[in-house]
Amino acid sequence: MRVVARESVPEATYKKIETNLYNAVVGIEDRDCNCGHERLDAALDAAAAHQPTPHNILAPVVEVLDLKGLCHRLANDHKLTWCKEESA
């Protein structure tokens, strides 16, 4: 989605989707989970339920797999952490 968005809309349009998703799932990091996989599953469930703001031009084309992929991208960028022991 990021590559397609980069070629078709202003960068801020994509960043807004990413930022809103981050705000929707970041609280999951603070939950007590038995393991990182449980935290990951909770974040992906929240991402799947997340609805991008309707006024964003990308909203009609964003799919659940895009949102889940964004969660992984946020983790790769060290904005989300699945395993607490890895963040220390």
PDB file of C-alpha atoms in Angstrom:
ATOM      1  CA  MET A   1       0.000   0.000   0.000  1.00  0.00           C
ATOM      2  CA  ARG A   2       2.817   2.419   0.862  1.00  0.00           C
ATOM      3  CA  VAL A   3       4.402   2.079  -2.571  1.00  0.00           C
ATOM      4  CA  VAL A   4       1.117   2.593  -4.406  1.00  0.00           C
ATOM      5  CA  ALA A   5       0.223   5.517  -2.153  1.00  0.00           C
ATOM      6  CA  ARG A   6       3.646   7.097  -2.644  1.00  0.00           C
ATOM      7  CA  GLU A   7       3.053   7.166  -6.393  1.00  0.00           C
ATOM      8  CA  SER A   8      -0.548   8.372  -6.330  1.00  0.00           C
ATOM      9  CA  VAL A   9      -1.217  10.647  -3.335  1.00  0.00           C
ATOM     10  CA  PRO A  10       0.684  13.194  -1.242  1.00  0.00           C
ATOM     11  CA  GLU A  11       2.881  11.596   1.441  1.00  0.00           C
ATOM     12  CA  ALA A  12       0.833  13.223   4.200  1.00  0.00           C
ATOM     13  CA  THR A  13      -2.230  11.277   3.042  1.00  0.00           C
ATOM     14  CA  TYR A  14      -0.485   7.947   3.637  1.00  0.00           C
ATOM     15  CA  LYS A  15       1.126   9.153   6.892  1.00  0.00           C
ATOM     16  CA  LYS A  16      -2.325  10.044   8.242  1.00  0.00           C
ATOM     17  CA  ILE A  17      -3.507   6.458   7.682  1.00  0.00           C
ATOM     18  CA  GLU A  18      -0.362   5.174   9.407  1.00  0.00           C
ATOM     19  CA  THR A  19      -0.623   7.613  12.327  1.00  0.00           C
ATOM     20  CA  ASN A  20      -4.303   6.881  12.931  1.00  0.00           C
ATOM     21  CA  LEU A  21      -3.631   3.139  12.914  1.00  0.00           C
ATOM     22  CA  TYR A  22      -0.714   3.593  15.309  1.00  0.00           C
ATOM     23  CA  ASN A  23      -2.959   5.559  17.675  1.00  0.00           C
ATOM     24  CA  ALA A  24      -5.545   2.771  17.477  1.00  0.00           C
ATOM     25  CA  VAL A  25      -3.139  -0.037  18.405  1.00  0.00           C
ATOM     26  CA  VAL A  26      -0.353   1.501  20.519  1.00  0.00           C
ATOM     27  CA  GLY A  27      -2.258   0.969  23.778  1.00  0.00           C
ATOM     28  CA  ILE A  28      -2.048  -2.773  23.248  1.00  0.00           C
ATOM     29  CA  GLU A  29       1.661  -2.626  24.087  1.00  0.00           C
ATOM     30  CA  ASP A  30       0.770  -1.813  27.695  1.00  0.00           C
ATOM     31  CA  ARG A  31      -1.519  -4.805  28.135  1.00  0.00           C
ATOM     32  CA  ASP A  32      -0.423  -7.755  30.222  1.00  0.00           C
ATOM     33  CA  CYS A  33       0.128 -10.538  27.733  1.00  0.00           C
ATOM     34  CA  ASN A  34       1.632 -13.961  28.274  1.00  0.00           C
ATOM     35  CA  CYS A  35       3.944 -13.580  25.288  1.00  0.00           C
ATOM     36  CA  GLY A  36       4.785 -11.413  22.323  1.00  0.00           C
ATOM     37  CA  HIS A  37       2.667 -13.549  20.019  1.00  0.00           C
ATOM     38  CA  GLU A  38      -0.407 -12.813  22.130  1.00  0.00           C
ATOM     39  CA  ARG A  39       0.360  -9.072  21.960  1.00  0.00           C
ATOM     40  CA  LEU A  40       0.873  -9.305  18.193  1.00  0.00           C
ATOM     41  CA  ASP A  41      -2.453 -11.107  17.757  1.00  0.00           C
ATOM     42  CA  ALA A  42      -4.229  -8.436  19.828  1.00  0.00           C
ATOM     43  CA  ALA A  43      -2.675  -5.650  17.752  1.00  0.00           C
ATOM     44  CA  LEU A  44      -3.609  -7.348  14.478  1.00  0.00           C
ATOM     45  CA  ASP A  45      -7.177  -7.854  15.709  1.00  0.00           C
ATOM     46  CA  ALA A  46      -7.378  -4.149  16.588  1.00  0.00           C
ATOM     47  CA  ALA A  47      -5.927  -3.234  13.188  1.00  0.00           C
ATOM     48  CA  ALA A  48      -8.511  -5.402  11.433  1.00  0.00           C
ATOM     49  CA  ALA A  49     -11.300  -3.608  13.309  1.00  0.00           C
ATOM     50  CA  HIS A  50      -9.841  -0.147  12.653  1.00  0.00           C
ATOM     51  CA  GLN A  51     -11.621   2.055  10.125  1.00  0.00           C
ATOM     52  CA  PRO A  52      -9.525   4.761   8.461  1.00  0.00           C
ATOM     53  CA  THR A  53     -11.121   8.186   8.629  1.00  0.00           C
ATOM     54  CA  PRO A  54     -13.607   8.437   5.768  1.00  0.00           C
ATOM     55  CA  HIS A  55     -12.340  11.819   4.543  1.00  0.00           C
ATOM     56  CA  ASN A  56      -8.914  10.318   3.697  1.00  0.00           C
ATOM     57  CA  ILE A  57      -8.774   9.604  -0.031  1.00  0.00           C
ATOM     58  CA  LEU A  58      -7.105   6.230   0.649  1.00  0.00           C
ATOM     59  CA  ALA A  59      -9.829   5.042   3.045  1.00  0.00           C
ATOM     60  CA  PRO A  60     -12.003   3.345   0.393  1.00  0.00           C
ATOM     61  CA  VAL A  61      -9.095   1.230  -0.856  1.00  0.00           C
ATOM     62  CA  VAL A  62      -7.428   0.305   2.436  1.00  0.00           C
ATOM     63  CA  GLU A  63      -8.020  -3.360   3.215  1.00  0.00           C
ATOM     64  CA  VAL A  64      -7.558  -5.373   6.401  1.00  0.00           C
ATOM     65  CA  LEU A  65      -4.327  -6.902   5.090  1.00  0.00           C
ATOM     66  CA  ASP A  66      -2.977  -3.388   4.471  1.00  0.00           C
ATOM     67  CA  LEU A  67      -3.675  -2.413   8.072  1.00  0.00           C
ATOM     68  CA  LYS A  68      -2.094  -5.587   9.421  1.00  0.00           C
ATOM     69  CA  GLY A  69       0.926  -4.977   7.213  1.00  0.00           C
ATOM     70  CA  LEU A  70       1.186  -1.463   8.600  1.00  0.00           C
ATOM     71  CA  CYS A  71       1.413  -2.934  12.101  1.00  0.00           C
ATOM     72  CA  HIS A  72       4.431  -4.957  11.024  1.00  0.00           C
ATOM     73  CA  ARG A  73       5.943  -1.894   9.364  1.00  0.00           C
ATOM     74  CA  LEU A  74       5.470   0.094  12.588  1.00  0.00           C
ATOM     75  CA  ALA A  75       7.207  -2.692  14.502  1.00  0.00           C
ATOM     76  CA  ASN A  76      10.070  -2.730  11.989  1.00  0.00           C
ATOM     77  CA  ASP A  77      10.387   1.030  12.504  1.00  0.00           C
ATOM     78  CA  HIS A  78      10.569   0.397  16.305  1.00  0.00           C
ATOM     79  CA  LYS A  79       7.295   2.223  16.932  1.00  0.00           C
ATOM     80  CA  LEU A  80       5.546  -0.934  18.190  1.00  0.00           C
ATOM     81  CA  THR A  81       7.025  -3.799  20.206  1.00  0.00           C
ATOM     82  CA  TRP A  82       5.529  -7.249  20.441  1.00  0.00           C
ATOM     83  CA  CYS A  83       7.993  -8.750  22.931  1.00  0.00           C
ATOM     84  CA  LYS A  84       8.684  -6.626  26.009  1.00  0.00           C
ATOM     85  CA  GLU A  85      12.033  -8.348  26.678  1.00  0.00           C
ATOM     86  CA  GLU A  86      13.252  -7.171  23.261  1.00  0.00           C
ATOM     87  CA  SER A  87      12.511  -3.510  23.959  1.00  0.00           C
ATOM     88  CA  ALA A  88      14.937  -3.172  26.887  1.00  0.00           C
TER      89      ALA A  88
END
